[in-house]
CSV table of C-alpha atoms in Angstrom, one decimal:
chain,number,residue,atom,x,y,z
B,25,UNK,CA,20.1,26.3,-18.3
B,26,UNK,CA,19.9,24.3,-15.1
B,27,UNK,CA,18.5,25.9,-12.0
B,28,UNK,CA,20.6,25.3,-8.9
B,29,UNK,CA,19.8,25.9,-5.3
B,30,UNK,CA,22.0,28.0,-3.0
B,31,UNK,CA,21.6,25.5,-0.2
B,32,UNK,CA,23.6,22.4,-1.0
B,33,UNK,CA,21.4,20.2,1.2
B,34,UNK,CA,18.4,21.0,-1.1
B,35,UNK,CA,20.2,20.4,-4.4
B,36,UNK,CA,19.3,16.7,-4.6
B,37,UNK,CA,15.6,17.5,-4.0
B,38,UNK,CA,15.5,20.0,-6.9
B,39,UNK,CA,17.5,17.7,-9.1
B,40,UNK,CA,14.9,15.0,-8.7
B,41,UNK,CA,12.1,17.6,-9.5
B,42,UNK,CA,14.0,18.9,-12.6
B,43,UNK,CA,14.2,15.3,-13.9
B,44,UNK,CA,10.6,14.7,-13.2
B,45,UNK,CA,9.4,17.7,-15.2
B,46,UNK,CA,11.0,16.4,-18.4
B,47,UNK,CA,8.7,14.8,-21.0
B,48,UNK,CA,10.2,11.4,-20.7
B,49,UNK,CA,9.3,11.2,-17.0
B,50,UNK,CA,5.8,12.2,-17.8
B,51,UNK,CA,5.7,9.2,-20.2
B,52,UNK,CA,7.2,7.1,-17.4
B,53,UNK,CA,4.3,7.9,-15.1
B,54,UNK,CA,1.9,7.1,-17.9
B,55,UNK,CA,3.5,3.7,-18.5
B,56,UNK,CA,3.6,3.1,-14.7
B,57,UNK,CA,-0.1,3.8,-14.5
B,58,UNK,CA,-0.9,1.5,-17.4
B,59,UNK,CA,1.1,-1.2,-15.6
B,60,UNK,CA,-0.7,-0.7,-12.4
B,61,UNK,CA,-4.0,-1.5,-14.1
B,62,UNK,CA,-2.5,-4.6,-15.7
B,63,UNK,CA,-1.9,-3.1,-19.1
B,64,UNK,CA,1.3,-2.7,-21.1
B,65,UNK,CA,2.1,0.3,-23.3
B,66,UNK,CA,3.4,0.5,-26.8
B,67,UNK,CA,4.7,3.5,-28.7
B,68,UNK,CA,1.2,3.8,-30.3
B,69,UNK,CA,-0.3,4.2,-26.8
B,70,UNK,CA,2.1,7.0,-26.1
B,71,UNK,CA,1.4,8.7,-29.4
B,72,UNK,CA,-2.3,8.5,-29.0
B,73,UNK,CA,-2.3,9.7,-25.3
B,74,UNK,CA,0.0,12.7,-25.8
B,75,UNK,CA,-0.7,13.6,-29.4
B,76,UNK,CA,3.0,13.6,-30.3
B,77,UNK,CA,4.8,12.2,-33.4
B,78,UNK,CA,6.0,8.6,-33.4
B,79,UNK,CA,9.6,9.6,-33.9
B,80,UNK,CA,9.6,11.7,-30.8
B,81,UNK,CA,7.8,9.0,-28.8
B,82,UNK,CA,10.4,6.4,-29.9
B,83,UNK,CA,13.1,8.8,-28.8
B,84,UNK,CA,11.6,9.3,-25.4
B,85,UNK,CA,11.1,5.6,-24.9
B,86,UNK,CA,14.7,4.9,-26.0
B,87,UNK,CA,15.9,7.4,-23.4
B,88,UNK,CA,13.8,5.7,-20.7
B,89,UNK,CA,15.0,2.3,-21.8
B,90,UNK,CA,18.7,3.3,-21.8
B,91,UNK,CA,18.3,4.8,-18.3
B,92,UNK,CA,16.9,1.4,-17.2
B,93,UNK,CA,13.5,3.0,-16.3
B,94,UNK,CA,11.5,0.7,-18.7
B,95,UNK,CA,12.1,-2.6,-20.3
B,96,UNK,CA,10.8,-4.1,-23.5
B,97,UNK,CA,8.6,-7.1,-23.3
B,98,UNK,CA,6.9,-9.3,-25.9
B,99,UNK,CA,5.8,-7.7,-29.2
B,100,UNK,CA,2.1,-7.2,-29.8
B,101,UNK,CA,0.2,-6.8,-33.0
B,102,UNK,CA,-1.6,-3.4,-33.4
B,103,UNK,CA,-2.9,-1.9,-36.6
B,104,UNK,CA,-1.2,-4.7,-38.6
B,105,UNK,CA,2.3,-3.9,-37.2
B,106,UNK,CA,4.2,-5.5,-34.3
B,107,UNK,CA,5.2,-3.2,-31.5
B,108,UNK,CA,7.2,-3.8,-28.4
B,109,UNK,CA,5.4,-3.6,-25.0
B,110,UNK,CA,7.1,-1.6,-22.3
B,111,UNK,CA,6.8,-2.0,-18.5
B,112,UNK,CA,8.3,0.1,-15.7
B,113,UNK,CA,11.2,-1.2,-13.7
B,114,UNK,CA,11.7,-1.3,-9.9
B,115,UNK,CA,14.4,1.4,-10.3
B,116,UNK,CA,11.9,3.7,-11.8
B,117,UNK,CA,9.3,2.9,-9.1
B,118,UNK,CA,11.8,3.8,-6.4
B,119,UNK,CA,12.7,7.1,-8.1
B,120,UNK,CA,9.0,7.9,-8.4
B,121,UNK,CA,8.4,7.2,-4.8
B,122,UNK,CA,11.3,9.6,-3.9
B,123,UNK,CA,9.7,12.3,-6.0
B,124,UNK,CA,6.3,11.6,-4.3
B,125,UNK,CA,8.0,12.1,-0.9
B,126,UNK,CA,9.4,15.5,-2.1
B,127,UNK,CA,6.0,16.7,-3.5
B,128,UNK,CA,4.1,15.5,-0.4
B,129,UNK,CA,6.5,17.3,1.9
B,130,UNK,CA,6.0,20.5,0.0
B,131,UNK,CA,2.2,20.2,0.1
């Protein structure tokens, strides 16, 4: 079920917040934070940080990648296995800035 505002001018604001509150966007913020401190993220980092299964982590990362929010970079060796590194895109950064404006205006 999707919540909708009665006021059409506010619908876009709430749509952005609904998207933000999904798990994949929480992971997007995590990857963005890691990029900000000059680190990249692998699926193992996501699994370790959020204590979720690797299949679910891969699914969320695939959704973010298909939405062009993250991109794969070079592979890195961790625990004897090569994993893709992920970085956040400029598209994702602009969406996160828009969400920040909404939250700031509320507070």
